[in-house]
Amino acid sequence: MGRVVVEVMPKPEILDPQGKAVAGALPRLGFGGFTGVRQGKRFELEVDGEVTPEVLEEAARAAEVLLSNPVIEDVVRVAPVEADAATTTLAGGSA
Amino acid sequence: MGRVVVEVMPKPEILDPQGKAVAGALPRLGFGGFTGVRQGKRFELEVDGEVTPEVLEEAARAAEVLLSNPVIEDVVRVAPVEADAATTTLAGGSA
Amino acid sequence: MAQPTSTDAPGSPSSSRSSGGSGTPVTGLDTVARAGATPDVAQPWRELGLREEEYGRIREILGRRPTSAELAMYSVMWSEHCSYKSSKVHLRQFGEKTTEAMREHLMVGIGENAGVVDVGDGWAVTFKVESHNHPSFVEPHQGAATGVGGIVRDILAMGARPVAVMDQLRFGAVDHPDTARVVHGVVAGVGGYGNCLGLPNVGGEVVFDTVYQGNPLVNALAVGVMRHEDLHLANATGAGNKVVLFGARTGGDGIGGVSVLASETFDATGPAKRPSVQVGDPFAEKVLIECCLELFGAGLVEGIQDLGGAGLSCATSELASAGDGGMHVELDTVLLRDPSLSCEEILMSESQERMMAVVRPEHLDRFLEVVRRWDVETSVVGEVTGTGRLVITWRGEVVVDVPPRTVAHDGPVYERPYARPSWQDALQADTAAALPRPTSGEELRATLLRLVASPNLADKGWVTDQYDRYVLGNTALATPDDAGVVRVDEATGLGVAVSTDANGRYGYLDPYAGAQLALAEAYRNVATVGARPLAVTDCLNFGSPEDPDVMWQLQQAVTGLADACQVLGVPVTGGNVSLYNSTADVPIHPTPVVGVLGVLDDVARRTPSGWRAPGQALYLLGA
Amino acid sequence: MARVGVVTFPGSLDDGDAARAVRLAGGEPVRLWHGDADLRGVDAVVLPGGFSYGDYLRCGAIARFAPVMEPLVDAARGGLPVLGICNGFQVLCEAHLLPGALVRNDHRTFRCTDQRLRVENAGTAWTHEYETGEEVVVPLKNGEGGYLADERTLDELEAEGRVVLRYVVPDGGRNPNGSARDIAGVTNAAGTVVGLMPHPEHAVEAGFGPDPRTGTAGTDGLRLFSSALRRLVA
Ligand SMILES: Nc1ncnc2c1ncn2[C@@H]1O[C@H](COP(=O)(O)OP(=O)(O)O)[C@@H](O)[C@H]1O
């Protein structure tokens, strides 16, 4: 069983009320170091077999057709979850 | 200017109506290869300087305290955006 | 998506949990045969919230020790939340004090999913208020959302189309650091679910008081409408009829939530008794509503039962208990979201947006056609039998074999001790007469400003603006009026008015009079919009029944309400009891939320509140 | 009598109300099912409000691919009058029959209110019974009603008179959802396809619409439906 991650962010010029609200809340909770926040979506798509280049291709098309709206969003990432897992462990250490 | 990405997913045992709706739509659009979908959130946090280990540490804490709801969500990733950019280009080729 | 469940709350029976995934027969499966052969196995009845004598009674009923699946079922169904074991002896008054005359408009009284009232012209209305207090503290948004979802399914199960909702909310101090989390989560949850279901929110209450700090109250009321002939009672009759489970798949949601969380003193700091939270899917419920109404309309179901607290344990045992025979269920046919669930967990799961129907075999194909049209997942899980027993199999083995009434209806009943609290006299003697009064214009002004600024008197628009009050196009009155009014019949204008009220501080001062005042206020609110009050529903929010002070409050409130109903000539048609609302042994104020339903021949003639036009005269009526 | 289709998607909520509005305006409502690629020969179509597919991904994103949308998109391009209300507006944008997109309200909460609107273009198939500049009060209820498009598109819309309705914003105030240039509704170039966030179908019967205390008879929405009907019959 493999997994593909697809990530979508609001276009930089588009108002992001949720990101703005988070940005406003952070300093109040003592997190003073962040100057801006944007909030997007992360999808995990599961496939039965391995994540082949064809699977990635299909995920990238699904990302363009359904998972994002090009008027307001950009697809910023389509990748196997493995690549991700490594990063998680890396950063997880600091959590 | 540096950026940290924080990613949050619904816990595996928790119902994810959003992912379910997407999973139901994909085959109707001809994307038959996916057996399950989960939908989470991707935050990009901006900092003025570089993404130091301290910044990552702070982002990880913000992820636990504000960006996720530990009752129903897991923080799956806290990482500098650089690591990400590479992956995007990689997969972007297939888009 | 196949994910191993991580439910390890002590509430979930783990004695027979498979260690090696699904597919192969579970080595430790606790079958009825095995239970008969191994009487001395230690069982976690205490962790499941059962008392020693209750466990003993189960053994007596079965003539052997229960299997772990049976133990799960009995424990959840005999919990305070499902069995009303502490309140039953007092609730009887509602029935006993209902006279023949009061029954005039009553089609279905206490005991069913919701009461049903005849409102004339062949129309019937069903309504009920229910609590979702504890889950809403743990996860305010989802707790409140699933509270709305649950009460709407109750209404739907009667055969009615849900047409409106209301919400009764109590929060802690407005300036306490945790209040914002709870308030905004709850309001977003009530709104998110109700708005997405397409049900107008036509009223409710918002009160802030420190007694609710660690124990907010989230009550929700739903109203449904049907033609007389559409009334359905949920029971499993007719041997050979199919038992069908449809709606969302069964997952690991809220396992143990009802038996453990809702029946024991709630302790936010304790690591143990936190259930996995249930997440609501209002879209799935909207589809389920339309699907069920089409099934009812086409005459394809004998009865439908909603799955709420206690999930399949409750639905199977209640359907079978209310029927005339027995039921056989094959648990392997239940569609799962998480294939690693054990049979006990499947029986306990509180996954939302599920219904169980009894279908004649000759209707099954058409039934399946309708559910397919709505994209609702469905499986036939069993059938009605003539054995008088509820038999459940799993992996080919019998894991449950019980007389259904003993699970669903003949649970334990307690005569809990109660006594007027020693502090009651002092409390009542400490009257407002002792409070300082404003003596100058300046002080009067300050007092007035303080009142106007108090969160309990302030405008509730910040809440009600988040609720859709227009959807369905039949709302004749909603916020800020005294009662919600919805049209039932577009041709004639026939409609109903509903109002709910409760004042915990009155209840604390005098629970008997407090309950009566709640009824009187709701009754007046319904009357002032121009409706004839017909029926009552109530949600009794109290502290721990093991505290004789609280038990006295409950006994007094029920008696007061039943007596007042008799005086006003309106019957209690149903409701809900929520106990163990206390934090660190301090109970909330007795908060009996009382809802009154009235009828208007033509909603066009309803009377809104407020000044309408210059020059109108003001009259003060009453004492 | 003109026949007006009202589409029901899974999760549509105001479909019955839209059908009632068509009927009160003198037309014959025809219910259309999302799963049938068939418009049943109707003279116009209303895409009603609601939460199609729960609005979980983006509002209208999944409904846009429903079988009924195939003939609908073709017919709309061919001149069939189509009105999208709230979720219907979102579906029309996702289907690219109208420009722009609707995003989460800038205050991030669902808001239900009696909203004052100004009719900016009384020349469309759905607004010709109003006067340009006329103000009306109609319920507004949404969580994701912020209308956005890039600056060039917005300039174009204004230059071509394709802004149909605007929120009336009190001096110093803000519109109810953060919409660009206070836009509440837009039309295609032909003036046949109109999308709007407010709910005219909830302002067609006195006593069941906006509170009279807002200074309206509560029936300001009716002319949207009668506009289309009259033009079709004429
Ligand atoms: N939680 C709520 N949900 C829906 N409506 C509410 C809620 N709270 C208050 N309301 C409505 O707001 C209006 C004003 O409430 P309130 O100030 O408590 O009025 P009153 O004192 O007349 O009961 C009433 O119409 C009431 O039904």
Short mmCIF file of C-alpha atoms in Angstrom, two decimals, chain C residues 81-451:
data_model
loop_
_atom_site.label_atom_id
_atom_site.label_comp_id
_atom_site.label_asym_id
_atom_site.label_seq_id
_atom_site.Cartn_x
_atom_site.Cartn_y
_atom_site.Cartn_z
CA HIS C 81 -27.39 7.30 30.08
CA CYS C 82 -29.23 4.45 28.37
CA SER C 83 -31.19 2.85 31.21
CA TYR C 84 -32.31 5.87 33.27
CA LYS C 85 -31.74 3.63 36.27
CA SER C 86 -31.58 6.48 38.79
CA SER C 87 -34.30 8.68 37.35
CA LYS C 88 -36.86 6.09 36.23
CA VAL C 89 -38.70 5.88 39.54
CA HIS C 90 -39.31 9.63 39.42
CA LEU C 91 -39.96 9.99 35.71
CA ARG C 92 -42.95 7.67 36.13
CA GLN C 93 -44.85 10.66 37.46
CA PHE C 94 -44.97 12.16 33.99
CA GLY C 95 -47.07 9.24 32.82
CA GLU C 96 -49.03 8.81 36.03
CA LYS C 97 -50.04 12.46 36.22
CA THR C 98 -51.16 12.62 32.60
CA THR C 99 -54.96 12.51 32.63
CA GLU C 100 -57.22 11.24 29.85
CA ALA C 101 -58.05 14.83 28.94
CA MET C 102 -54.37 15.68 28.59
CA ARG C 103 -53.97 12.78 26.18
CA GLU C 104 -56.44 14.27 23.74
CA HIS C 105 -53.81 15.28 21.16
CA LEU C 106 -51.20 12.73 22.12
CA MET C 107 -50.50 10.09 19.48
CA VAL C 108 -47.29 8.71 20.97
CA GLY C 109 -46.18 9.36 24.51
CA ILE C 110 -43.07 8.77 26.59
CA GLY C 111 -41.04 5.69 25.75
CA GLU C 112 -40.57 5.97 22.01
CA ASN C 113 -37.79 7.80 20.17
CA ALA C 114 -39.88 10.97 20.49
CA GLY C 115 -43.43 11.94 21.40
CA VAL C 116 -45.98 12.64 18.67
CA VAL C 117 -48.79 15.18 18.83
CA ASP C 118 -51.83 15.52 16.60
CA VAL C 119 -51.96 19.10 15.35
CA GLY C 120 -55.05 18.70 13.20
CA ASP C 121 -55.96 18.26 9.52
CA GLY C 122 -54.24 14.88 9.52
CA TRP C 123 -50.90 16.39 10.48
CA ALA C 124 -48.74 15.21 13.35
CA VAL C 125 -45.70 16.81 14.92
CA THR C 126 -42.91 15.14 16.85
CA PHE C 127 -40.34 16.97 18.96
CA LYS C 128 -37.74 16.24 21.60
CA VAL C 129 -34.83 17.84 23.42
CA GLU C 130 -31.67 15.93 24.24
CA SER C 131 -28.30 16.60 25.83
CA HIS C 132 -24.76 16.20 24.54
CA ASN C 133 -23.01 17.83 27.47
CA HIS C 134 -19.90 15.78 28.20
CA PRO C 135 -18.77 15.24 24.61
CA SER C 136 -19.13 18.98 24.03
CA PHE C 137 -16.65 19.76 26.77
CA VAL C 138 -14.08 17.29 25.43
CA GLU C 139 -14.38 18.43 21.81
CA PRO C 140 -16.83 21.35 21.64
CA HIS C 141 -17.29 21.53 17.88
CA GLN C 142 -17.79 17.83 17.21
CA GLY C 143 -19.61 17.23 20.47
CA ALA C 144 -22.22 19.86 19.70
CA ALA C 145 -22.45 18.87 16.04
CA THR C 146 -23.11 15.21 16.80
CA GLY C 147 -25.63 16.29 19.44
CA VAL C 148 -27.69 17.97 16.74
CA GLY C 149 -27.20 14.97 14.45
CA GLY C 150 -28.44 12.56 17.10
CA ILE C 151 -31.67 14.34 17.98
CA VAL C 152 -32.50 14.82 14.31
CA ARG C 153 -32.17 11.06 13.71
CA ASP C 154 -34.52 10.43 16.65
CA ILE C 155 -37.15 12.57 14.97
CA LEU C 156 -36.53 10.96 11.61
CA ALA C 157 -36.95 7.47 13.08
CA MET C 158 -40.59 8.30 13.88
CA GLY C 159 -41.31 8.70 10.18
CA ALA C 160 -41.26 12.50 10.29
CA ARG C 161 -39.44 15.03 8.17
CA PRO C 162 -37.25 17.11 10.48
CA VAL C 163 -38.24 20.77 9.99
CA ALA C 164 -36.47 22.80 12.66
CA VAL C 165 -33.88 22.70 15.43
CA MET C 166 -33.16 24.70 18.58
CA ASP C 167 -30.22 24.71 20.98
CA GLN C 168 -30.02 25.35 24.70
CA LEU C 169 -26.53 26.29 25.84
CA ARG C 170 -24.91 26.91 29.23
CA PHE C 171 -21.30 28.03 29.50
CA GLY C 172 -18.92 29.05 32.29
CA ALA C 173 -17.90 32.61 33.08
CA VAL C 174 -17.60 34.71 29.95
CA ASP C 175 -14.11 35.87 30.93
CA HIS C 176 -12.68 32.49 31.95
CA PRO C 177 -9.74 31.44 29.74
CA ASP C 178 -11.37 28.15 28.70
CA THR C 179 -14.78 29.61 27.86
CA ALA C 180 -13.85 30.88 24.41
CA ARG C 181 -12.75 27.42 23.33
CA VAL C 182 -16.04 25.90 24.41
CA VAL C 183 -18.37 28.68 23.26
CA HIS C 184 -16.98 29.15 19.79
CA GLY C 185 -16.56 25.43 19.24
CA VAL C 186 -20.11 24.65 20.36
CA VAL C 187 -21.76 27.44 18.38
CA ALA C 188 -19.78 26.53 15.27
CA GLY C 189 -20.69 22.87 15.79
CA VAL C 190 -24.43 23.49 16.25
CA GLY C 191 -24.44 25.87 13.29
CA GLY C 192 -22.20 23.81 11.05
CA TYR C 193 -24.27 20.67 11.44
CA GLY C 194 -27.73 22.25 11.39
CA ASN C 195 -26.94 24.59 8.51
CA CYS C 196 -25.53 21.76 6.44
CA LEU C 197 -28.61 19.62 7.15
CA GLY C 198 -30.83 22.41 5.92
CA LEU C 199 -32.82 22.78 9.13
CA PRO C 200 -33.74 26.26 10.28
CA ASN C 201 -32.62 27.08 13.81
CA VAL C 202 -35.63 28.83 15.31
CA GLY C 203 -34.55 29.52 18.87
CA GLY C 204 -32.63 28.55 21.94
CA GLU C 205 -30.85 29.84 24.98
CA VAL C 206 -27.38 31.09 25.88
CA VAL C 207 -26.48 31.50 29.54
CA PHE C 208 -23.11 32.09 31.19
CA ASP C 209 -22.60 31.03 34.82
CA THR C 210 -19.49 29.80 36.64
CA VAL C 211 -21.27 26.59 37.74
CA TYR C 212 -21.05 25.39 34.14
CA GLN C 213 -17.31 26.11 33.79
CA GLY C 214 -16.10 22.52 33.72
CA ASN C 215 -19.42 21.19 32.61
CA PRO C 216 -21.11 23.15 29.87
CA LEU C 217 -24.60 22.13 28.82
CA VAL C 218 -25.36 21.55 25.17
CA ASN C 219 -28.96 20.52 24.66
CA ALA C 220 -30.52 20.33 21.22
CA LEU C 221 -34.14 20.09 20.20
CA ALA C 222 -35.57 18.96 16.89
CA VAL C 223 -39.07 19.20 15.47
CA GLY C 224 -40.47 16.92 12.79
CA VAL C 225 -43.66 16.85 10.77
CA MET C 226 -45.60 13.99 9.22
CA ARG C 227 -49.03 12.89 8.06
CA HIS C 228 -50.79 10.67 10.62
CA GLU C 229 -50.42 7.62 8.42
CA ASP C 230 -46.65 8.09 8.15
CA LEU C 231 -46.10 7.45 11.85
CA HIS C 232 -43.70 4.56 12.37
CA LEU C 233 -42.65 2.90 15.58
CA ALA C 234 -39.28 1.23 15.73
CA ASN C 235 -39.78 -2.45 16.40
CA ALA C 236 -38.69 -5.69 14.85
CA THR C 237 -41.78 -7.73 14.07
CA GLY C 238 -42.54 -10.48 11.58
CA ALA C 239 -40.21 -13.48 11.55
CA GLY C 240 -38.25 -13.59 8.31
CA ASN C 241 -38.12 -9.82 7.89
CA LYS C 242 -34.67 -8.49 7.09
CA VAL C 243 -32.63 -6.31 9.41
CA VAL C 244 -30.67 -3.77 7.38
CA LEU C 245 -27.94 -1.41 8.52
CA PHE C 246 -27.42 1.64 6.32
CA GLY C 247 -25.65 4.98 6.31
CA ALA C 248 -22.08 5.56 7.40
CA ARG C 249 -19.67 2.72 7.91
CA THR C 250 -18.91 1.57 11.42
CA GLY C 251 -15.61 2.80 12.83
CA GLY C 252 -13.92 3.08 16.18
CA ASP C 253 -15.78 6.24 17.18
CA GLY C 254 -16.73 6.95 20.74
CA ILE C 255 -16.27 3.38 21.87
CA GLY C 256 -17.06 3.38 25.52
CA GLY C 257 -18.26 6.93 25.33
CA VAL C 258 -21.72 6.23 26.58
CA SER C 259 -21.05 3.60 29.19
CA VAL C 260 -17.94 5.07 30.63
CA LEU C 261 -18.01 8.74 29.94
CA ALA C 262 -21.64 9.49 30.46
CA SER C 263 -22.21 7.27 33.45
CA GLU C 264 -19.31 8.16 35.67
CA THR C 265 -18.29 11.37 37.29
CA PHE C 266 -16.54 13.37 34.67
CA ASP C 267 -12.96 14.10 35.49
CA ALA C 268 -11.10 16.15 32.93
CA THR C 269 -7.73 15.42 34.45
CA GLY C 270 -8.06 11.68 34.70
CA PRO C 271 -6.14 9.96 31.94
CA ALA C 272 -8.45 7.00 31.74
CA LYS C 273 -12.00 7.69 30.79
CA ARG C 274 -11.57 9.76 27.69
CA PRO C 275 -13.35 8.24 24.75
CA SER C 276 -12.25 8.57 21.20
CA VAL C 277 -14.29 11.42 19.85
CA GLN C 278 -17.06 11.07 17.30
CA VAL C 279 -16.82 13.25 14.25
CA GLY C 280 -20.04 14.22 12.54
CA ASP C 281 -20.69 14.16 8.81
CA PRO C 282 -23.76 16.36 8.28
CA PHE C 283 -23.70 15.76 4.55
CA ALA C 284 -24.07 12.02 5.15
CA GLU C 285 -26.96 12.74 7.49
CA LYS C 286 -28.71 15.02 5.01
CA VAL C 287 -28.57 12.27 2.42
CA LEU C 288 -29.74 9.77 5.03
CA ILE C 289 -32.76 11.94 5.83
CA GLU C 290 -33.87 12.13 2.21
CA CYS C 291 -33.19 8.44 1.75
CA CYS C 292 -35.22 7.44 4.85
CA LEU C 293 -38.14 9.66 3.88
CA GLU C 294 -38.21 8.10 0.44
CA LEU C 295 -38.17 4.63 2.03
CA PHE C 296 -41.00 5.55 4.40
CA GLY C 297 -42.95 7.19 1.60
CA ALA C 298 -42.70 4.16 -0.64
CA GLY C 299 -43.77 1.85 2.20
CA LEU C 300 -40.56 -0.14 2.01
CA VAL C 301 -39.78 -0.31 5.72
CA GLU C 302 -41.63 -1.70 8.72
CA GLY C 303 -39.64 0.40 11.15
CA ILE C 304 -36.42 2.37 11.39
CA GLN C 305 -34.26 2.86 14.46
CA ASP C 306 -31.49 5.41 14.66
CA LEU C 307 -28.08 4.49 15.98
CA GLY C 308 -26.88 6.86 18.62
CA GLY C 309 -25.34 6.23 21.99
CA ALA C 310 -24.56 2.53 22.40
CA GLY C 311 -24.73 2.02 18.63
CA LEU C 312 -25.60 -1.48 17.48
CA SER C 313 -26.02 -2.73 21.05
CA CYS C 314 -28.86 -0.33 21.47
CA ALA C 315 -30.45 -0.58 18.04
CA THR C 316 -30.55 -4.38 17.93
CA SER C 317 -31.72 -4.89 21.50
CA GLU C 318 -34.31 -2.11 21.38
CA LEU C 319 -35.75 -3.19 18.05
CA ALA C 320 -35.91 -6.80 19.20
CA SER C 321 -37.23 -5.91 22.63
CA ALA C 322 -40.02 -3.77 21.21
CA GLY C 323 -40.91 -6.45 18.66
CA ASP C 324 -42.73 -9.69 19.02
CA GLY C 325 -40.01 -12.23 18.39
CA GLY C 326 -36.27 -12.31 18.33
CA MET C 327 -33.49 -11.27 16.05
CA HIS C 328 -30.45 -12.90 14.52
CA VAL C 329 -27.57 -10.66 13.47
CA GLU C 330 -24.38 -11.65 11.67
CA LEU C 331 -21.85 -9.10 12.75
CA ASP C 332 -19.44 -9.98 9.93
CA THR C 333 -21.82 -8.32 7.48
CA VAL C 334 -21.51 -4.90 9.12
CA LEU C 335 -19.61 -2.59 6.78
CA LEU C 336 -16.56 -1.33 8.61
CA ARG C 337 -14.42 1.74 8.24
CA ASP C 338 -11.76 0.04 10.29
CA PRO C 339 -11.47 -3.73 9.61
CA SER C 340 -9.48 -4.36 12.77
CA LEU C 341 -12.43 -3.74 15.08
CA SER C 342 -13.33 -6.57 17.41
CA CYS C 343 -16.92 -7.78 17.73
CA GLU C 344 -17.25 -5.99 21.08
CA GLU C 345 -16.07 -2.76 19.52
CA ILE C 346 -18.48 -3.10 16.60
CA LEU C 347 -21.31 -3.51 19.08
CA MET C 348 -20.21 -0.46 21.08
CA SER C 349 -19.18 1.87 18.25
CA GLU C 350 -20.99 5.17 18.19
CA SER C 351 -20.23 6.02 14.59
CA GLN C 352 -22.74 8.65 13.56
CA GLU C 353 -25.15 8.85 10.64
CA ARG C 354 -26.31 5.23 10.73
CA MET C 355 -29.83 3.76 10.76
CA MET C 356 -31.22 0.27 11.11
CA ALA C 357 -34.36 -0.79 9.26
CA VAL C 358 -36.68 -3.78 9.36
CA VAL C 359 -37.66 -4.69 5.80
CA ARG C 360 -39.99 -7.35 4.44
CA PRO C 361 -38.10 -9.75 2.15
CA GLU C 362 -40.35 -8.88 -0.77
CA HIS C 363 -39.44 -5.20 -0.39
CA LEU C 364 -35.70 -5.73 -0.12
CA ASP C 365 -34.85 -5.22 -3.78
CA ARG C 366 -36.73 -1.96 -3.98
CA PHE C 367 -35.23 -0.90 -0.67
CA LEU C 368 -31.75 -1.48 -2.05
CA GLU C 369 -32.62 0.45 -5.19
CA VAL C 370 -33.58 3.51 -3.17
CA VAL C 371 -30.47 3.48 -1.00
CA ARG C 372 -28.31 3.04 -4.09
CA ARG C 373 -29.93 6.08 -5.68
CA TRP C 374 -28.83 8.09 -2.66
CA ASP C 375 -25.35 6.53 -2.64
CA VAL C 376 -25.96 5.25 0.86
CA GLU C 377 -23.93 2.21 1.84
CA THR C 378 -26.08 -0.64 3.06
CA SER C 379 -25.82 -4.20 4.26
CA VAL C 380 -28.35 -6.77 5.36
CA VAL C 381 -27.08 -7.76 8.77
CA GLY C 382 -29.69 -10.21 9.94
CA GLU C 383 -33.33 -11.07 10.28
CA VAL C 384 -36.24 -11.12 12.66
CA THR C 385 -36.81 -14.55 14.20
CA GLY C 386 -39.45 -16.21 16.31
CA THR C 387 -37.07 -17.36 19.01
CA GLY C 388 -37.61 -14.51 21.42
CA ARG C 389 -33.85 -14.13 21.69
CA LEU C 390 -31.29 -11.74 20.31
CA VAL C 391 -28.57 -13.91 18.81
CA ILE C 392 -25.43 -12.36 17.34
CA THR C 393 -22.76 -14.30 15.51
CA TRP C 394 -19.22 -13.33 14.59
CA ARG C 395 -16.86 -15.39 12.47
CA GLY C 396 -19.45 -18.15 12.51
CA GLU C 397 -19.64 -18.38 16.30
CA VAL C 398 -22.43 -17.25 18.60
CA VAL C 399 -21.09 -14.37 20.71
CA VAL C 400 -24.41 -13.04 22.00
CA ASP C 401 -27.54 -14.97 22.97
CA VAL C 402 -29.76 -12.95 25.28
CA PRO C 403 -33.40 -12.13 25.97
CA PRO C 404 -33.51 -8.65 24.38
CA ARG C 405 -35.82 -7.12 26.98
CA THR C 406 -33.24 -7.72 29.69
CA VAL C 407 -30.80 -5.60 27.75
CA ALA C 408 -33.01 -2.81 26.50
CA HIS C 409 -35.95 -2.39 28.82
CA ASP C 410 -35.59 -4.35 32.04
CA GLY C 411 -32.33 -2.89 33.24
CA PRO C 412 -31.64 -2.12 36.87
CA VAL C 413 -33.79 0.47 38.60
CA TYR C 414 -32.51 2.29 41.66
CA GLU C 415 -34.35 3.98 44.45
CA ARG C 416 -31.46 6.28 45.22
CA PRO C 417 -31.62 7.95 48.61
CA TYR C 418 -32.53 11.59 48.53
CA ALA C 419 -32.92 14.26 51.16
CA ARG C 420 -33.49 17.96 51.26
CA PRO C 421 -29.99 19.48 51.50
CA SER C 422 -29.02 20.85 54.86
CA TRP C 423 -28.01 24.12 53.21
CA GLN C 424 -31.32 24.69 51.40
CA ASP C 425 -32.92 26.75 54.16
CA ALA C 426 -29.92 29.03 54.52
CA LEU C 427 -29.81 29.49 50.76
CA GLN C 428 -33.44 30.49 50.61
CA ALA C 429 -33.14 32.77 53.61
CA ASP C 430 -30.34 34.67 51.91
CA THR C 431 -32.72 36.75 49.81
CA ALA C 432 -32.14 39.68 47.54
CA ALA C 433 -33.47 41.92 50.30
CA ALA C 434 -29.98 41.86 51.78
CA LEU C 435 -28.39 43.25 48.64
CA PRO C 436 -27.45 46.93 48.48
CA ARG C 437 -29.82 49.08 46.41
CA PRO C 438 -28.89 52.04 44.31
CA THR C 439 -29.68 55.14 46.29
CA SER C 440 -28.83 57.86 43.83
CA GLY C 441 -29.41 58.49 40.17
CA GLU C 442 -25.71 57.91 39.62
CA GLU C 443 -25.84 54.47 41.24
CA LEU C 444 -29.00 53.57 39.40
CA ARG C 445 -27.29 54.46 36.16
CA ALA C 446 -24.29 52.29 37.05
CA THR C 447 -26.57 49.38 37.94
CA LEU C 448 -28.48 49.70 34.70
CA LEU C 449 -25.29 49.79 32.66
CA ARG C 450 -24.02 46.72 34.46
CA LEU C 451 -27.22 44.89 33.62
#
